Amino acid sequence: MAEHERDTRLDGNAAAGLLSTVFRCEPSEVMLICAGCGADGPMGALLAYGMEMGAVLRCPVCDTAVLRAGSAGAMLWLDVRGAVSMRVTIEH
Amino acid sequence: MAGTAVPGRLAWQLASVAAKRQETPRVISLRLESDAWAGHLPGQHVDVRLTAEDGYQAQRSYSISSAPEPGVLELTVEDIPDGEVSPYLTEVLQPADRLELRGPIGGYFTWTAADGGPLLLVAGGSGVAPLMSMLRERAAAGSDVPTTLLYSSRSWDEIIYREELERLAADPTLRIVHTLTRSHPADWAGYTRRIDAAMLAEVAGALLPGSLAYVCGPTRLVEQVATDLVTRGYPPAAIKTERFGPTGG
């Protein structure tokens, strides 16, 4: 990994505002299972890269791109092929 | 459904600047008021959006530094030279001006008095902002959770909230330890180096059941400290991190 990338990465938490466009619940609390290694954890604990035009959220264990989000004009695009599943707690 | 507000989703809202306070030569706090603001959890942040006359928009995230309060929030902003957003917030924005924000955001890096501890807070520079929200909440709630703040600043003059932290430290269950990494007063008896494993060992003490750690600051500091805490036996799930990144502004 380039040194620049290591110095500029943030937490998945940083992308929660962007992702709140999609998720009805708090995005940083969405639990994801990484398709690369099976690691299970909240979106807020992923590593976030390149927050300017969108975000790539990578697994802190194996570096798989679990979730990618891009925004252009009125469109938000989400690529979630790096996640086996997502689960949320439903409040009654 | 266009234009319909969906509960649970965050809408952009306008807040007005009630006050602006110079914290250090490069850092200010903004007190913002918005009727639509329902309060927050300590540790959460907001996205701030600025729109130029030609429609160009720039957006940044800022931690909330105040204790939770409906209708009111405070942001602490460091002036990043050549930044797109922070120079406007620190130099141009004045009381009564309005600002577009979205939040509160984040359910991961949060602490309330009910979460207990012992609590270890580690901050680098303006990374102290969300931790200050936790300390203010802790004081407001009358919590006696044993708490330590280890706070790295470049110099004495760059310690954000210095006087308020001195007042808070009158609480015998709160310990505040500073390290000054670039320059320090002649009579300074505290740490004068970057936070390292040896310093954490001295400051954090023995790991107790229920221990929680929150680390916020530049990415390198956060990752170094998180790694050292895992080595000290902290369960990874008990360590919450918030990386600020070196740029942005």
Coordinates of C-alpha atoms in Angstrom, one line a residue, chain B residues 1-230:
Chain B
M1 CA -42.3 10.7 -3.2
A2 CA -40.0 13.3 -4.3
G3 CA -39.5 15.9 -1.6
T4 CA -41.0 13.8 1.1
A5 CA -38.9 13.6 4.2
V6 CA -38.4 9.9 5.2
P7 CA -38.0 9.4 8.9
G8 CA -34.6 8.1 9.8
R9 CA -32.9 9.7 6.8
L10 CA -30.7 12.7 7.2
A11 CA -31.8 15.9 5.5
W12 CA -29.6 19.0 5.1
Q13 CA -30.6 21.7 7.5
L14 CA -29.7 25.3 8.1
A15 CA -28.1 26.3 11.3
S16 CA -27.2 29.8 12.4
V17 CA -24.0 30.7 14.0
A18 CA -24.7 31.9 17.6
A19 CA -21.1 32.4 18.7
K20 CA -17.6 32.0 17.5
R21 CA -14.7 31.4 20.0
Q22 CA -11.0 31.4 19.3
E23 CA -9.6 28.3 21.1
T24 CA -6.0 28.5 19.9
P25 CA -4.2 30.6 17.2
R26 CA -5.4 28.0 14.6
V27 CA -8.6 26.6 16.1
I28 CA -12.0 28.0 16.6
S29 CA -15.3 26.7 18.0
L30 CA -18.6 27.5 16.4
R31 CA -21.8 27.5 18.5
L32 CA -24.6 26.6 16.1
E33 CA -28.4 26.8 16.7
S34 CA -31.1 25.0 14.8
D35 CA -34.7 24.4 15.8
A36 CA -34.5 21.1 13.9
W37 CA -31.5 19.8 15.9
A38 CA -32.7 17.1 18.3
G39 CA -29.3 16.6 20.1
H40 CA -26.6 14.0 19.5
L41 CA -24.5 11.3 21.1
P42 CA -21.0 12.3 22.2
G43 CA -18.6 11.3 19.5
Q44 CA -20.9 11.9 16.6
H45 CA -20.1 14.2 13.7
V46 CA -21.9 16.4 11.2
D47 CA -21.3 17.0 7.5
V48 CA -21.0 20.7 6.6
R49 CA -21.7 21.8 3.1
L50 CA -20.7 25.1 1.5
T51 CA -22.2 26.2 -1.8
A52 CA -20.4 28.8 -4.0
E53 CA -22.4 31.3 -6.1
D54 CA -21.7 29.2 -9.2
G55 CA -23.2 26.1 -7.5
Y56 CA -19.9 24.4 -6.7
Q57 CA -20.2 22.5 -3.5
A58 CA -17.6 21.4 -0.9
Q59 CA -18.3 19.2 2.0
R60 CA -16.4 18.2 5.1
S61 CA -17.1 16.3 8.3
Y62 CA -16.6 17.9 11.7
S63 CA -16.9 16.4 15.2
I64 CA -19.4 17.8 17.6
S65 CA -17.5 19.0 20.7
S66 CA -20.4 20.1 22.9
A67 CA -22.4 18.0 25.3
P68 CA -25.8 16.8 23.9
E69 CA -28.4 19.6 23.9
P70 CA -31.5 20.0 21.7
G71 CA -31.3 23.0 19.4
V72 CA -27.6 23.6 19.9
L73 CA -24.3 22.1 18.9
E74 CA -20.7 23.2 18.9
L75 CA -18.1 22.3 16.2
T76 CA -14.4 22.8 16.7
V77 CA -12.6 23.6 13.5
E78 CA -8.8 23.7 12.8
D79 CA -7.7 26.1 10.1
I80 CA -6.1 24.0 7.4
P81 CA -4.0 26.3 5.2
D82 CA -5.2 26.0 1.5
G83 CA -8.2 24.0 2.7
E84 CA -11.5 24.4 0.8
V85 CA -13.8 24.6 3.8
S86 CA -12.0 25.3 7.0
P87 CA -10.6 28.8 6.1
Y88 CA -14.2 29.9 5.4
L89 CA -15.4 28.6 8.7
T90 CA -12.5 30.0 10.8
E91 CA -11.9 33.4 9.0
V92 CA -15.0 34.4 7.1
L93 CA -18.1 33.0 8.9
Q94 CA -19.5 35.3 11.6
P95 CA -22.2 35.2 14.2
A96 CA -25.7 35.3 12.6
D97 CA -24.4 33.7 9.4
R98 CA -26.1 30.5 8.3
L99 CA -24.5 27.2 7.5
E100 CA -25.8 24.0 5.9
L101 CA -25.3 20.8 7.9
R102 CA -26.4 17.1 8.0
G103 CA -26.4 15.0 11.1
P104 CA -25.8 13.8 13.7
I105 CA -23.9 11.0 12.0
G106 CA -22.2 7.9 13.4
G107 CA -23.3 5.3 15.9
Y108 CA -19.9 3.6 16.1
F109 CA -17.6 6.1 17.8
T110 CA -19.9 7.2 20.6
W111 CA -19.9 7.1 24.3
T112 CA -22.5 8.0 26.9
A113 CA -22.3 7.8 30.7
A114 CA -24.4 4.6 30.5
D115 CA -21.6 2.9 28.6
G116 CA -19.4 3.0 31.7
G117 CA -15.7 2.2 31.6
P118 CA -12.9 2.7 32.8
L119 CA -12.5 5.1 30.0
L120 CA -9.2 5.8 28.1
L121 CA -9.4 8.8 25.7
V122 CA -6.4 9.4 23.5
A123 CA -6.3 12.5 21.3
G124 CA -3.9 14.1 18.8
G125 CA -4.5 17.8 18.1
S126 CA -8.0 18.7 17.0
G127 CA -8.9 15.0 17.4
V128 CA -9.7 16.0 21.0
A129 CA -13.1 17.5 19.8
P130 CA -15.3 14.4 19.9
L131 CA -13.6 13.3 23.1
M132 CA -14.4 16.7 24.6
S133 CA -18.1 16.0 23.9
M134 CA -17.7 12.8 25.9
L135 CA -15.9 14.6 28.8
R136 CA -18.6 17.3 28.9
E137 CA -21.3 14.7 28.8
R138 CA -19.5 12.8 31.6
A139 CA -19.4 16.0 33.7
A140 CA -23.0 16.9 33.0
A141 CA -24.2 13.4 33.9
G142 CA -22.2 13.5 37.1
S143 CA -20.5 10.3 36.0
D144 CA -17.6 9.0 38.2
V145 CA -16.4 6.4 35.6
P146 CA -12.6 6.4 36.0
T147 CA -11.4 8.4 33.0
T148 CA -8.0 9.2 31.6
L149 CA -7.4 11.7 28.7
L150 CA -4.0 11.4 27.0
Y151 CA -3.7 14.4 24.8
S152 CA -0.9 15.2 22.3
S153 CA -0.5 18.8 21.2
R154 CA 2.4 20.6 19.4
S155 CA 2.8 23.3 22.1
W156 CA 1.2 24.7 25.2
D157 CA -0.5 27.4 23.2
E158 CA -2.0 24.8 20.9
I159 CA -3.8 22.8 23.6
I160 CA -7.5 23.2 22.7
Y161 CA -9.9 23.6 25.7
R162 CA -6.9 24.0 28.0
E163 CA -8.5 26.0 30.7
E164 CA -11.8 24.0 30.7
L165 CA -9.7 20.8 30.9
E166 CA -7.9 22.2 33.9
R167 CA -11.3 22.9 35.6
L168 CA -12.6 19.4 34.7
A169 CA -9.5 17.8 36.1
A170 CA -10.5 19.0 39.6
D171 CA -12.7 15.8 39.5
P172 CA -10.6 13.2 41.3
T173 CA -11.9 10.4 38.9
L174 CA -10.6 12.3 35.8
R175 CA -7.0 12.4 35.0
I176 CA -5.6 14.5 32.1
V177 CA -2.1 13.9 30.8
H178 CA -0.6 16.2 28.2
T179 CA 2.3 15.6 25.9
L180 CA 3.8 18.6 23.9
T181 CA 5.6 17.4 20.9
R182 CA 7.3 20.4 19.3
S183 CA 7.9 23.0 22.0
H184 CA 7.1 23.4 25.6
P185 CA 7.4 26.0 28.4
A186 CA 10.8 26.1 30.2
D187 CA 9.3 24.7 33.4
W188 CA 7.3 21.9 31.7
A189 CA 7.6 18.7 33.6
G190 CA 5.3 16.6 31.4
Y191 CA 5.9 14.4 28.3
T192 CA 7.7 16.0 25.3
R193 CA 7.4 13.3 22.7
R194 CA 4.8 11.7 20.4
I195 CA 2.6 9.1 22.1
D196 CA 4.3 5.7 22.0
A197 CA 3.8 2.3 23.6
A198 CA 5.9 3.2 26.7
M199 CA 3.8 6.3 27.3
L200 CA 0.6 4.4 26.9
A201 CA 1.9 1.7 29.4
E202 CA 2.6 4.5 32.0
V203 CA -0.6 6.4 31.4
A204 CA -3.2 3.7 30.8
G205 CA -2.1 1.5 33.7
A206 CA -3.5 -1.9 34.3
L207 CA -6.3 -3.1 31.9
L208 CA -9.5 -3.6 33.9
P209 CA -12.7 -5.4 32.9
G210 CA -15.0 -3.1 31.1
S211 CA -12.2 -0.8 29.8
L212 CA -13.1 1.2 26.8
A213 CA -10.7 3.2 24.6
Y214 CA -11.5 6.0 22.2
V215 CA -8.7 7.3 19.9
C216 CA -9.0 10.3 17.7
G217 CA -6.5 12.2 15.7
P218 CA -4.3 12.0 12.6
T219 CA -4.4 8.6 10.9
R220 CA -0.9 7.6 11.9
L221 CA -1.4 8.4 15.6
V222 CA -4.7 6.5 15.7
E223 CA -3.3 3.4 14.1
Q224 CA -0.2 3.4 16.2
V225 CA -2.2 3.8 19.4
A226 CA -4.8 1.2 18.4
T227 CA -2.0 -1.3 17.7
D228 CA -0.3 -0.6 21.0
L229 CA -3.6 -1.0 22.9
V230 CA -4.2 -4.4 21.3

